[in-house]
Coordinates of C-alpha atoms in Angstrom, one line a residue:
Chain A
X1 CA 0.0 0.0 0.0
X2 CA 2.3 2.8 1.2
X3 CA 1.7 6.3 2.3
X4 CA -1.3 8.0 0.8
X5 CA -0.9 11.8 0.6
X6 CA -4.0 14.0 0.4
X7 CA -2.8 17.0 -1.6
X8 CA -6.0 19.0 -1.0
X9 CA -4.9 19.9 2.6
X10 CA -1.9 22.1 3.3
X11 CA -0.1 19.4 5.2
X12 CA -0.4 17.0 2.4
X13 CA 0.8 19.6 -0.1
X14 CA 3.9 20.2 2.0
X15 CA 4.6 16.5 2.2
X16 CA 4.1 16.1 -1.6
X17 CA 6.6 18.9 -2.2
X18 CA 9.0 18.0 0.6
X19 CA 12.1 17.4 -1.6
X20 CA 11.6 20.6 -3.5
X21 CA 10.8 22.7 -0.4
X22 CA 13.8 21.3 1.4
X23 CA 16.1 22.1 -1.5
X24 CA 14.7 25.6 -1.9
X25 CA 15.0 26.3 1.8
X26 CA 18.6 25.0 1.8
X27 CA 19.3 27.1 -1.3
X28 CA 18.1 30.2 0.6
X29 CA 20.3 29.3 3.6
X30 CA 23.3 28.9 1.2
X31 CA 22.5 32.2 -0.5
X32 CA 22.6 33.9 2.9
X33 CA 25.8 32.1 3.8
X34 CA 27.6 33.3 0.6
X35 CA 26.3 36.8 0.9
X36 CA 27.9 36.8 4.3
X37 CA 31.2 35.1 3.4
X38 CA 32.5 35.2 -0.1
X39 CA 36.0 36.6 0.2
X40 CA 38.3 33.7 -0.5
X41 CA 38.7 30.1 -1.6
X42 CA 37.9 28.8 2.0
X43 CA 34.5 30.5 1.9
X44 CA 33.9 28.9 -1.5
X45 CA 34.7 25.5 -0.2
X46 CA 32.3 26.0 2.7
X47 CA 29.6 27.0 0.2
X48 CA 30.3 23.8 -1.8
X49 CA 30.1 21.6 1.3
X50 CA 26.9 23.2 2.4
X51 CA 25.4 22.6 -1.1
X52 CA 26.5 18.9 -0.8
X53 CA 24.7 18.6 2.5
X54 CA 21.5 20.1 1.0
X55 CA 21.6 17.8 -2.0
X56 CA 22.3 14.7 0.0
X57 CA 19.6 15.3 2.4
X58 CA 17.1 16.0 -0.4
X59 CA 18.2 12.7 -2.0
X60 CA 17.5 10.9 1.3
X61 CA 14.0 12.5 1.4
X62 CA 13.3 11.4 -2.2
X63 CA 14.4 7.9 -1.4
X64 CA 12.4 7.9 1.8
X65 CA 9.3 8.9 -0.1
X66 CA 10.0 6.2 -2.7
X67 CA 10.5 3.5 -0.1
X68 CA 7.3 4.5 1.7
X69 CA 5.6 4.4 -1.7
X70 CA 4.1 7.9 -1.2
X71 CA 1.2 8.3 -3.7
X72 CA -1.6 10.8 -4.1
X73 CA -5.2 10.0 -2.9
X74 CA -6.8 11.8 -5.8
X75 CA -5.8 11.3 -9.4
X76 CA -5.8 14.9 -10.6
X77 CA -3.2 17.2 -9.1
X78 CA -0.4 19.5 -10.2
X79 CA 2.3 17.4 -8.6
X80 CA 2.9 13.8 -9.5
X81 CA 3.6 11.3 -6.8
X82 CA 4.8 8.2 -8.6
X83 CA 7.9 6.1 -9.1
X84 CA 8.9 8.0 -12.2
X85 CA 9.2 11.2 -10.2
X86 CA 11.3 9.6 -7.5
X87 CA 13.5 7.7 -9.8
X88 CA 14.3 10.6 -12.1
X89 CA 14.6 13.1 -9.1
X90 CA 17.1 10.7 -7.5
X91 CA 19.1 10.6 -10.7
X92 CA 19.2 14.4 -11.0
X93 CA 20.3 14.7 -7.4
X94 CA 23.0 12.2 -7.9
X95 CA 24.1 14.1 -10.9
X96 CA 24.1 17.4 -9.0
X97 CA 26.0 15.9 -6.1
X98 CA 28.7 14.6 -8.4
X99 CA 28.9 18.0 -10.2
X100 CA 29.4 19.8 -6.9
X101 CA 32.1 17.3 -5.9
X102 CA 33.9 17.9 -9.2
X103 CA 33.6 21.6 -8.7
X104 CA 35.1 21.7 -5.2
X105 CA 38.6 21.3 -6.6
X106 CA 38.0 22.7 -10.0
X107 CA 36.9 26.2 -9.2
X108 CA 39.9 26.8 -6.9
X109 CA 42.3 25.4 -9.5
X110 CA 41.0 27.6 -12.2
X111 CA 40.8 30.5 -9.7
X112 CA 37.1 31.2 -10.3
X113 CA 35.9 32.8 -7.1
X114 CA 32.1 32.9 -7.2
X115 CA 30.5 31.1 -4.3
X116 CA 27.1 31.8 -5.8
X117 CA 28.0 29.0 -8.3
X118 CA 26.7 26.5 -5.8
X119 CA 23.5 28.5 -5.2
X120 CA 22.9 28.4 -8.9
X121 CA 23.6 24.6 -9.1
X122 CA 21.0 24.1 -6.3
X123 CA 18.5 26.3 -8.1
X124 CA 18.9 24.5 -11.3
X125 CA 18.4 21.2 -9.5
X126 CA 15.2 22.5 -8.0
X127 CA 14.0 23.3 -11.5
X128 CA 14.9 19.8 -12.6
X129 CA 12.9 18.3 -9.7
X130 CA 9.9 20.3 -10.7
X131 CA 10.3 19.1 -14.3
X132 CA 10.0 15.5 -13.2
X133 CA 7.4 16.1 -10.6
X134 CA 5.1 18.4 -12.6
X135 CA 1.8 16.9 -13.6
X136 CA 0.7 20.2 -15.0
X137 CA 2.2 22.1 -17.9
X138 CA 2.5 25.2 -15.7
X139 CA 4.7 23.4 -13.2
X140 CA 6.8 21.8 -16.0
X141 CA 7.2 25.2 -17.7
X142 CA 8.3 26.9 -14.4
X143 CA 10.7 24.1 -13.7
X144 CA 12.2 24.2 -17.1
X145 CA 12.7 28.0 -16.9
X146 CA 14.1 27.8 -13.4
X147 CA 16.6 25.3 -14.6
X148 CA 17.5 27.0 -17.8
X149 CA 18.0 30.5 -16.4
X150 CA 20.3 29.1 -13.7
X151 CA 22.3 27.2 -16.3
X152 CA 22.6 30.3 -18.6
X153 CA 24.4 32.0 -15.7
X154 CA 26.5 29.0 -14.9
X155 CA 27.7 28.6 -18.5
X156 CA 29.1 32.1 -18.3
X157 CA 30.3 31.9 -14.7
X158 CA 34.0 32.3 -15.6
X159 CA 33.9 36.0 -16.3
X160 CA 37.5 36.3 -17.5
X161 CA 37.0 33.8 -20.2
X162 CA 35.7 35.0 -23.6
X163 CA 34.8 31.4 -24.4
X164 CA 32.6 31.1 -21.3
X165 CA 30.8 34.4 -22.1
X166 CA 30.3 33.2 -25.7
X167 CA 28.9 29.9 -24.5
X168 CA 26.5 31.8 -22.2
X169 CA 25.3 34.1 -25.0
X170 CA 24.7 31.2 -27.4
X171 CA 23.0 29.1 -24.8
X172 CA 20.8 31.9 -23.6
X173 CA 19.6 33.0 -27.0
X174 CA 18.9 29.5 -28.3
X175 CA 17.5 28.4 -24.9
X176 CA 15.0 31.3 -24.8
X177 CA 14.1 30.8 -28.4
X178 CA 13.3 27.1 -27.6
X179 CA 11.2 28.2 -24.6
X180 CA 9.2 30.3 -27.0
X181 CA 8.4 27.2 -29.1
X182 CA 7.7 25.2 -26.0
X183 CA 5.3 27.8 -24.7
X184 CA 3.4 28.2 -28.0
X185 CA 3.0 24.4 -28.0
X186 CA 1.6 24.5 -24.5
X187 CA -0.8 27.3 -25.5
X188 CA -2.1 25.3 -28.4
X189 CA -2.5 22.1 -26.3
X190 CA -4.4 24.3 -23.8
X191 CA -6.5 25.7 -26.6
X192 CA -7.3 22.2 -28.0
X193 CA -8.1 20.5 -24.7
X194 CA -9.1 23.4 -22.4
X195 CA -6.7 22.3 -19.6
X196 CA -3.0 22.3 -18.7
X197 CA -3.3 19.3 -16.4
X198 CA -1.7 16.2 -17.9
X199 CA -4.2 13.8 -16.6
X200 CA -7.2 15.9 -17.5
X201 CA -5.7 16.5 -20.9
X202 CA -5.5 12.7 -21.5
X203 CA -9.2 12.4 -20.5
X204 CA -10.3 15.3 -22.7
X205 CA -8.5 13.9 -25.7
X206 CA -10.0 10.5 -25.3
X207 CA -13.5 11.5 -24.4
X208 CA -13.8 14.3 -27.1
X209 CA -11.9 12.3 -29.7
X210 CA -9.3 15.0 -30.2
X211 CA -6.5 12.5 -31.3
X212 CA -6.0 14.2 -34.6
X213 CA -7.3 17.7 -33.9
X214 CA -5.3 20.1 -35.9
X215 CA -4.6 22.5 -33.0
X216 CA -3.5 19.6 -30.9
X217 CA -1.1 18.3 -33.6
X218 CA 0.4 21.8 -34.1
X219 CA 0.8 22.0 -30.3
X220 CA 2.6 18.6 -30.2
X221 CA 4.9 19.7 -33.0
X222 CA 5.9 22.9 -31.4
X223 CA 6.4 21.2 -28.0
X224 CA 8.7 18.7 -29.7
X225 CA 10.7 21.5 -31.3
X226 CA 11.1 23.1 -27.8
X227 CA 12.2 19.9 -26.2
X228 CA 14.3 19.1 -29.2
X229 CA 16.4 22.2 -28.5
X230 CA 16.6 21.4 -24.8
X231 CA 17.9 17.9 -25.4
X232 CA 20.1 18.9 -28.3
X233 CA 18.4 16.6 -30.9
X234 CA 19.4 17.1 -34.5
X235 CA 18.4 19.4 -36.3
X236 CA 18.1 21.6 -33.1
X237 CA 21.6 20.8 -31.8
X238 CA 23.8 23.5 -33.4
X239 CA 24.2 25.3 -30.1
X240 CA 25.3 22.3 -28.1
X241 CA 28.9 21.7 -29.2
X242 CA 29.8 25.4 -28.8
X243 CA 28.2 25.7 -25.5
X244 CA 29.6 22.5 -24.1
X245 CA 33.0 23.5 -25.4
X246 CA 33.0 27.0 -23.8
X247 CA 31.4 26.4 -20.5
X248 CA 33.5 25.4 -17.4
X249 CA 33.9 21.6 -17.5
X250 CA 31.9 20.6 -14.4
X251 CA 29.0 22.7 -15.9
X252 CA 29.4 21.1 -19.2
X253 CA 29.0 17.7 -17.5
X254 CA 26.0 19.1 -15.6
X255 CA 24.4 20.2 -18.9
X256 CA 25.3 17.0 -20.8
X257 CA 23.9 14.8 -18.0
X258 CA 21.4 16.2 -15.7
X259 CA 19.9 19.0 -17.8
X260 CA 19.4 16.7 -20.7
X261 CA 17.9 14.0 -18.4
X262 CA 15.5 16.5 -16.9
X263 CA 14.2 17.7 -20.3
X264 CA 13.8 14.0 -21.3
X265 CA 11.9 13.2 -18.1
X266 CA 9.4 16.1 -18.7
X267 CA 9.1 15.1 -22.4
X268 CA 8.4 11.5 -21.5
X269 CA 5.8 12.4 -18.9
X270 CA 4.0 14.8 -21.3
X271 CA 4.0 12.3 -24.2
X272 CA 3.2 9.2 -22.3
X273 CA 0.9 10.6 -19.8
X274 CA -1.1 13.4 -21.6
X275 CA -0.7 12.7 -25.3
X276 CA -0.6 9.0 -25.3
X277 CA -3.8 8.9 -27.4
X278 CA -2.1 10.7 -30.2
X279 CA 0.9 8.4 -30.1
X280 CA 0.6 7.4 -33.7
X281 CA 1.6 11.0 -34.5
X282 CA 4.4 11.7 -32.1
X283 CA 6.1 8.3 -32.3
X284 CA 6.6 9.0 -36.0
X285 CA 8.2 12.4 -35.3
X286 CA 10.3 11.1 -32.5
X287 CA 11.4 8.2 -34.6
X288 CA 12.9 10.5 -37.2
X289 CA 14.4 12.9 -34.6
X290 CA 16.1 9.9 -33.0
X291 CA 17.3 8.4 -36.3
X292 CA 18.9 11.7 -37.5
X293 CA 20.3 12.5 -34.1
X294 CA 22.0 9.2 -33.8
X295 CA 23.5 9.4 -37.3
X296 CA 24.6 13.0 -37.3
X297 CA 25.9 13.0 -33.7
X298 CA 28.0 10.0 -34.1
X299 CA 29.4 10.8 -37.6
X300 CA 30.4 14.4 -36.6
X301 CA 32.0 13.1 -33.4
X302 CA 34.3 11.0 -35.6
X303 CA 35.8 14.2 -37.1
X304 CA 36.7 15.8 -33.7
X305 CA 40.2 16.0 -32.4
X306 CA 39.5 17.9 -29.2
X307 CA 38.4 15.7 -26.4
X308 CA 35.8 18.1 -25.0
X309 CA 34.1 18.7 -28.4
X310 CA 34.2 15.0 -29.0
X311 CA 32.4 14.3 -25.8
X312 CA 29.9 17.1 -26.7
X313 CA 29.0 15.4 -30.0
X314 CA 28.9 12.0 -28.3
X315 CA 26.3 13.3 -25.9
X316 CA 24.2 14.4 -28.9
X317 CA 24.5 10.8 -30.2
X318 CA 23.3 9.6 -26.8
X319 CA 20.3 11.9 -26.9
X320 CA 19.5 9.9 -30.1
X321 CA 19.6 6.6 -28.2
X322 CA 17.4 8.0 -25.5
X323 CA 14.9 9.4 -28.1
X324 CA 14.7 5.9 -29.5
X325 CA 13.5 4.7 -26.1
X326 CA 10.9 7.6 -26.2
X327 CA 9.9 6.6 -29.7
X328 CA 8.8 3.2 -28.5
X329 CA 6.1 5.0 -26.6
X330 CA 5.7 2.3 -24.0
X331 CA 6.4 1.8 -20.3
X332 CA 9.2 -0.6 -21.4
X333 CA 10.7 2.5 -23.1
X334 CA 10.3 4.6 -20.0
X335 CA 12.0 1.8 -18.0
X336 CA 14.9 1.8 -20.5
X337 CA 15.1 5.6 -20.2
X338 CA 15.4 5.5 -16.4
X339 CA 18.1 2.9 -16.5
X340 CA 19.9 4.5 -19.4
X341 CA 19.8 8.0 -17.9
X342 CA 21.3 6.7 -14.6
X343 CA 24.1 5.0 -16.4
X344 CA 24.6 7.9 -18.8
X345 CA 24.8 10.4 -15.9
X346 CA 27.6 8.3 -14.3
X347 CA 29.6 7.8 -17.4
X348 CA 29.3 11.4 -18.6
X349 CA 30.3 12.9 -15.3
X350 CA 33.1 10.4 -14.9
X351 CA 34.5 11.2 -18.4
X352 CA 34.3 14.9 -17.9
X353 CA 35.8 14.5 -14.4
X354 CA 38.9 12.8 -15.9
X355 CA 39.0 15.5 -18.6
X356 CA 38.9 18.2 -15.9
X357 CA 41.8 16.5 -14.2
X358 CA 43.9 16.4 -17.3
X359 CA 43.2 19.9 -18.7
X360 CA 43.9 23.4 -17.6
X361 CA 42.2 26.8 -18.5
X362 CA 38.9 25.4 -19.6
X363 CA 40.2 22.1 -21.0
X364 CA 39.6 23.4 -24.5
X365 CA 43.0 22.4 -25.8
X366 CA 43.1 18.8 -24.6
X367 CA 43.3 16.7 -27.8
X368 CA 42.8 12.9 -28.0
X369 CA 46.6 12.6 -28.8
X370 CA 47.4 14.4 -25.5
X371 CA 46.3 11.3 -23.7
X372 CA 49.2 9.3 -25.1
X373 CA 51.0 7.4 -22.4
X374 CA 48.4 8.1 -19.7
X375 CA 48.1 4.3 -19.1
X376 CA 51.7 4.1 -17.8
X377 CA 51.9 7.4 -16.0
X378 CA 48.5 7.5 -14.3
X379 CA 47.3 3.9 -14.5
X380 CA 44.2 4.3 -12.3
X381 CA 43.0 7.4 -14.1
X382 CA 43.5 5.7 -17.4
X383 CA 41.6 2.6 -16.2
X384 CA 38.7 4.7 -15.1
X385 CA 38.7 6.6 -18.4
X386 CA 38.7 3.2 -20.2
X387 CA 35.7 2.1 -18.3
X388 CA 33.8 5.3 -19.2
X389 CA 34.7 5.1 -22.9
X390 CA 33.8 1.4 -23.1
X391 CA 30.5 2.1 -21.3
X392 CA 29.7 5.0 -23.5
X393 CA 30.4 2.7 -26.4
X394 CA 28.1 0.1 -24.9
X395 CA 30.7 -2.6 -24.5
X396 CA 29.5 -5.9 -22.9
X397 CA 30.4 -6.1 -19.2
X398 CA 29.8 -2.4 -18.7
X399 CA 26.5 -0.7 -17.7
X400 CA 26.4 1.1 -21.0
X401 CA 25.8 -2.3 -22.7
X402 CA 22.8 -3.1 -20.4
X403 CA 21.4 0.4 -21.0
X404 CA 21.6 0.1 -24.8
X405 CA 20.2 -3.5 -24.6
X406 CA 17.2 -2.2 -22.7
X407 CA 16.7 0.6 -25.2
X408 CA 17.0 -1.9 -28.1
X409 CA 14.5 -4.3 -26.6
X410 CA 12.0 -1.6 -26.0
X411 CA 12.5 -0.4 -29.6
X412 CA 12.1 -3.9 -31.0
X413 CA 9.0 -4.5 -28.9
X414 CA 7.5 -1.5 -30.5
X415 CA 8.2 -3.0 -33.9
X416 CA 10.5 -0.3 -35.0
X417 CA 13.2 -2.5 -36.4
X418 CA 14.7 0.2 -38.6
X419 CA 15.5 2.2 -35.5
X420 CA 17.0 -0.8 -33.8
X421 CA 19.3 -1.4 -36.8
X422 CA 20.3 2.2 -36.9
X423 CA 21.0 2.2 -33.2
X424 CA 23.4 -0.8 -33.6
X425 CA 25.1 0.8 -36.6
X426 CA 25.5 4.1 -34.8
X427 CA 27.1 2.2 -31.9
X428 CA 29.5 0.6 -34.2
X429 CA 30.4 4.0 -35.7
X430 CA 30.9 5.4 -32.2
X431 CA 33.7 2.8 -31.6
X432 CA 35.6 4.9 -34.2
X433 CA 36.0 7.7 -31.7
X434 CA 35.8 6.1 -28.3
X435 CA 38.4 3.4 -28.9
X436 CA 41.1 5.9 -30.1
X437 CA 41.0 7.4 -26.7
X438 CA 41.7 4.0 -25.1
X439 CA 44.4 3.2 -27.7
X440 CA 46.1 6.6 -27.1
X441 CA 46.3 6.0 -23.4
X442 CA 47.7 2.5 -23.6
X443 CA 49.4 1.9 -26.9
X444 CA 51.3 5.1 -27.5
X445 CA 54.2 6.4 -25.5
X446 CA 54.0 9.7 -23.7
X447 CA 55.0 12.7 -25.7
X448 CA 57.5 13.9 -23.2
X449 CA 59.2 12.9 -19.9
X450 CA 57.0 15.2 -17.8
X451 CA 53.7 14.9 -19.7
X452 CA 50.8 14.1 -17.4
X453 CA 52.7 15.3 -14.4
X454 CA 50.0 17.9 -13.7
X455 CA 47.1 15.4 -14.4
X456 CA 45.9 14.7 -10.9
X457 CA 42.6 13.8 -9.5
X458 CA 42.3 15.6 -6.2
X459 CA 40.1 15.1 -3.2
X460 CA 36.4 14.8 -4.0
X461 CA 37.0 14.5 -7.8
X462 CA 38.8 11.2 -7.2
X463 CA 35.8 9.9 -5.4
X464 CA 33.5 11.0 -8.3
X465 CA 35.6 9.2 -10.9
X466 CA 36.2 6.1 -8.8
X467 CA 32.7 5.7 -7.6
X468 CA 31.3 6.2 -11.2
X469 CA 33.7 3.7 -12.7
X470 CA 33.0 1.1 -10.0
X471 CA 29.2 1.5 -10.3
X472 CA 29.4 1.2 -14.1
X473 CA 31.2 -2.1 -13.8
X474 CA 28.9 -3.3 -11.0
X475 CA 25.7 -2.4 -13.0
X476 CA 27.3 -4.0 -16.0
X477 CA 27.7 -7.4 -14.5
X478 CA 24.9 -7.3 -11.9
X479 CA 22.1 -5.1 -13.4
X480 CA 19.0 -7.0 -12.1
X481 CA 18.4 -5.0 -9.0
X482 CA 18.8 -1.7 -10.8
X483 CA 16.6 -2.9 -13.6
X484 CA 13.8 -3.8 -11.1
X485 CA 14.2 -0.3 -9.6
X486 CA 13.9 1.2 -13.1
X487 CA 10.9 -0.8 -13.9
X488 CA 9.3 0.4 -10.6
X489 CA 10.2 3.9 -11.7
X490 CA 8.4 3.5 -15.0
X491 CA 5.3 1.8 -13.7
X492 CA 1.9 3.4 -14.1
X493 CA 3.4 6.3 -16.2
X494 CA 1.3 5.5 -19.2
X495 CA -2.5 5.6 -18.4
X496 CA -4.4 2.4 -18.9
X497 CA -5.7 2.1 -22.4
X498 CA -9.3 3.4 -22.0
X499 CA -9.6 4.6 -25.5
X500 CA -11.3 2.7 -28.2
X501 CA -9.1 1.9 -31.1
X502 CA -10.6 3.0 -34.4
X503 CA -7.9 1.9 -36.7
Chain B
X1 CA -19.0 41.6 -21.1
X2 CA -19.4 41.9 -24.9
X3 CA -16.0 40.5 -25.6
X4 CA -17.0 37.1 -24.3
X5 CA -20.2 37.1 -26.3
X6 CA -18.4 37.7 -29.6
X7 CA -15.9 35.1 -28.4
X8 CA -15.6 32.8 -31.5
X9 CA -15.1 35.7 -34.0
X10 CA -12.6 37.5 -31.8
X11 CA -10.9 34.3 -30.8
X12 CA -10.1 33.5 -34.4
X13 CA -8.6 36.9 -35.1
X14 CA -6.7 37.0 -31.9
X15 CA -5.1 33.6 -32.6
X16 CA -4.3 34.7 -36.1
X17 CA -2.6 37.9 -34.9
X18 CA -0.7 35.8 -32.3
X19 CA 0.5 33.4 -34.9
X20 CA 1.7 36.3 -37.1
X21 CA 3.5 37.9 -34.2
X22 CA 5.1 34.6 -33.3
X23 CA 6.3 34.1 -36.9
X24 CA 7.7 37.6 -37.0
X25 CA 9.6 36.9 -33.8
X26 CA 11.0 33.6 -35.2
X27 CA 12.0 35.3 -38.4
X28 CA 13.7 38.1 -36.5
X29 CA 15.7 35.6 -34.4
X30 CA 16.8 33.8 -37.5
X31 CA 17.6 36.8 -39.6
X32 CA 18.9 39.6 -37.3
X33 CA 22.5 39.5 -36.1
X34 CA 22.4 42.0 -33.2
X35 CA 22.1 40.1 -29.9
X36 CA 19.8 42.7 -28.4
X37 CA 17.5 42.7 -31.4
X38 CA 17.4 38.9 -31.3
X39 CA 16.5 39.0 -27.7
X40 CA 13.7 41.5 -28.4
X41 CA 12.4 39.1 -31.1
X42 CA 12.3 36.3 -28.5
X43 CA 10.3 38.6 -26.2
X44 CA 8.0 39.2 -29.1
X45 CA 7.5 35.4 -29.4
X46 CA 6.7 35.1 -25.7
X47 CA 4.2 37.9 -25.9
X48 CA 2.5 36.5 -29.0
X49 CA 2.0 33.3 -26.9
X50 CA 0.6 35.4 -24.1
X51 CA -2.0 36.8 -26.5
X52 CA -3.0 33.3 -27.5
X53 CA -3.4 32.4 -23.8
X54 CA -5.5 35.4 -23.1
X55 CA -7.7 34.8 -26.1
X56 CA -8.2 31.2 -25.3
X57 CA -8.8 31.8 -21.6
X58 CA -11.9 33.8 -22.3
X59 CA -13.7 30.5 -23.0
X60 CA -11.5 27.9 -21.4
X61 CA -11.1 29.2 -17.9
X62 CA -8.6 30.7 -15.5
X63 CA -5.5 28.5 -16.3
X64 CA -4.7 30.6 -19.3
X65 CA -4.7 33.8 -17.2
X66 CA -2.5 32.2 -14.6
X67 CA -0.1 31.0 -17.3
X68 CA 0.2 34.6 -18.7
X69 CA 1.2 35.9 -15.3
X70 CA 3.9 33.2 -15.0
X71 CA 5.2 33.8 -18.5
X72 CA 5.6 37.5 -17.7
X73 CA 7.5 36.8 -14.5
X74 CA 9.7 34.3 -16.3
X75 CA 10.3 36.7 -19.2
X76 CA 11.4 39.4 -16.7
X77 CA 13.9 36.9 -15.1
X78 CA 15.1 36.0 -18.5
X79 CA 15.6 39.6 -19.4
X80 CA 17.6 40.3 -16.3
X81 CA 19.9 37.4 -16.9
X82 CA 20.0 37.8 -20.6
X83 CA 21.0 41.4 -20.6
X84 CA 23.7 40.7 -18.1
X85 CA 25.1 37.9 -20.3
X86 CA 25.0 40.3 -23.3
X87 CA 26.9 42.8 -21.2
X88 CA 29.5 40.2 -20.4
X89 CA 30.1 39.3 -24.1
X90 CA 30.3 43.1 -24.9
X91 CA 33.1 43.5 -22.4
X92 CA 35.1 40.8 -24.1
X93 CA 34.4 41.6 -27.7
X94 CA 33.3 45.3 -27.8
X95 CA 30.4 44.2 -30.0
X96 CA 27.1 42.4 -29.7
X97 CA 27.1 41.3 -33.3
X98 CA 26.5 37.6 -33.3
X99 CA 28.5 37.0 -36.5
X100 CA 31.6 38.3 -34.6
X101 CA 30.9 36.1 -31.6
X102 CA 32.7 33.1 -33.1
X103 CA 35.6 31.9 -31.0
X104 CA 33.9 28.5 -30.7
X105 CA 33.2 27.4 -34.2
X106 CA 30.5 24.8 -34.8

């Protein structure tokens, strides 16, 4: 059974929003703390540690609610209380925790002195939580904007770097542009169905037979354009490589992992929950988005020599894989999504963590060739990087393989064999840029006697990389428990088929 | 409230105007190169959507009105952050022409 929450009374509402309220409260405390102490690196460390405490306690609250199986008494509300919310919230929080841990050493090393950095990370995380918990388009929109506006600032947080400023301008203009499309889509959905609530929208569509209503279809199209920008799906991806390239590396990792995951979570909830009756239409569109994204992302990544840009394009390719799971339009696909996003968060943060340890001054000049000889000079770091690369590739024995296998099986179950074939082919192509990283580390001698002498994982970053690598291997050989959890996270997301099939 | 009674007619024209404004905004974002002008075009898109919401809310209920208020608040926050970011790029490049903002080449 579990804990039933009555959201119509204030106490119930507080309980339903407990993770978000806790994190917002803690963010305010942190804001006061950095307003009071922001003079030197010590103060910044303190801010980072406070942020960690807030994120970890919020994660514990989310897990507690999940274990107690907290659910709503009534069906219609603005806040969802289901496994999908808890699973995705936990993933965002894990991502944010790892990002803060990476930043603890990074900001000091790059002499970026802006303790408000951590406040913004917390705010962005609150936005993500709202995106996965919103059962109403108003809440999802506010979450999306809260997250995006915070990330615009974070992308440009290194004020002495022209690259960082340029990344911020590009991200801001294209992000706001995408918000416009998203919003127009919402307006048309509201116009077609008369509601912004996801559950009611589903009921309206099925009871009034609006499945192919023109206004609704235009709304779905615009919504997909908006989300397409946010998840960097081709052809809406042109901002992503530049922005990922110019932003400080921990923020790049945050954008590539958690921000993308949050946009996907909201997309899946809207499509599977509210618009499931029109799935014939949107699975077609998402199918094509996914196919082009996989192909373009992977092919362009092949041509990259800079490691950071290569990882940026690789993350576009991964958006294609996740879109394939979305295109399946089933709970099976949502389960694959939850598992894949967890794995993807770990491997992306890990890979960027290693990159941050190798590079200096924004890591823009680290080329794949610069990794030569890392295997003998820094064996543990090279081993971890190998795990991340193989997992990103989807090599058997790593968690990336299980994730891809789940996506594949959901795609095949939805009878989209072409997409499955493309996914496998794209993975084969991706070997062409992941394996050279491994080969450079182990098979080529170091360029000079003292190369990699500065490459050092310090303090918390060592934990991030180590834990991510170990978890990826563990989930690769022993995925059953995590798959059960993912299945629990996807359960009940798609409303029971009440509609009458006319075709 | 005469406006409500002539709803359907007015609704159609309001939605049409909103669609035109939105398209103008999109065209501006794609064609203009000055960051400030691009940003103004984005604001035009948001306000076009607001017009849609207001027009639809006449018949569909209060959610549309609520949405408009939220959109305005969000647009204000975006403007604050966006103008600061444009200031930051101006300090580095002494220009806000997007064609000249090309250190990172796609």
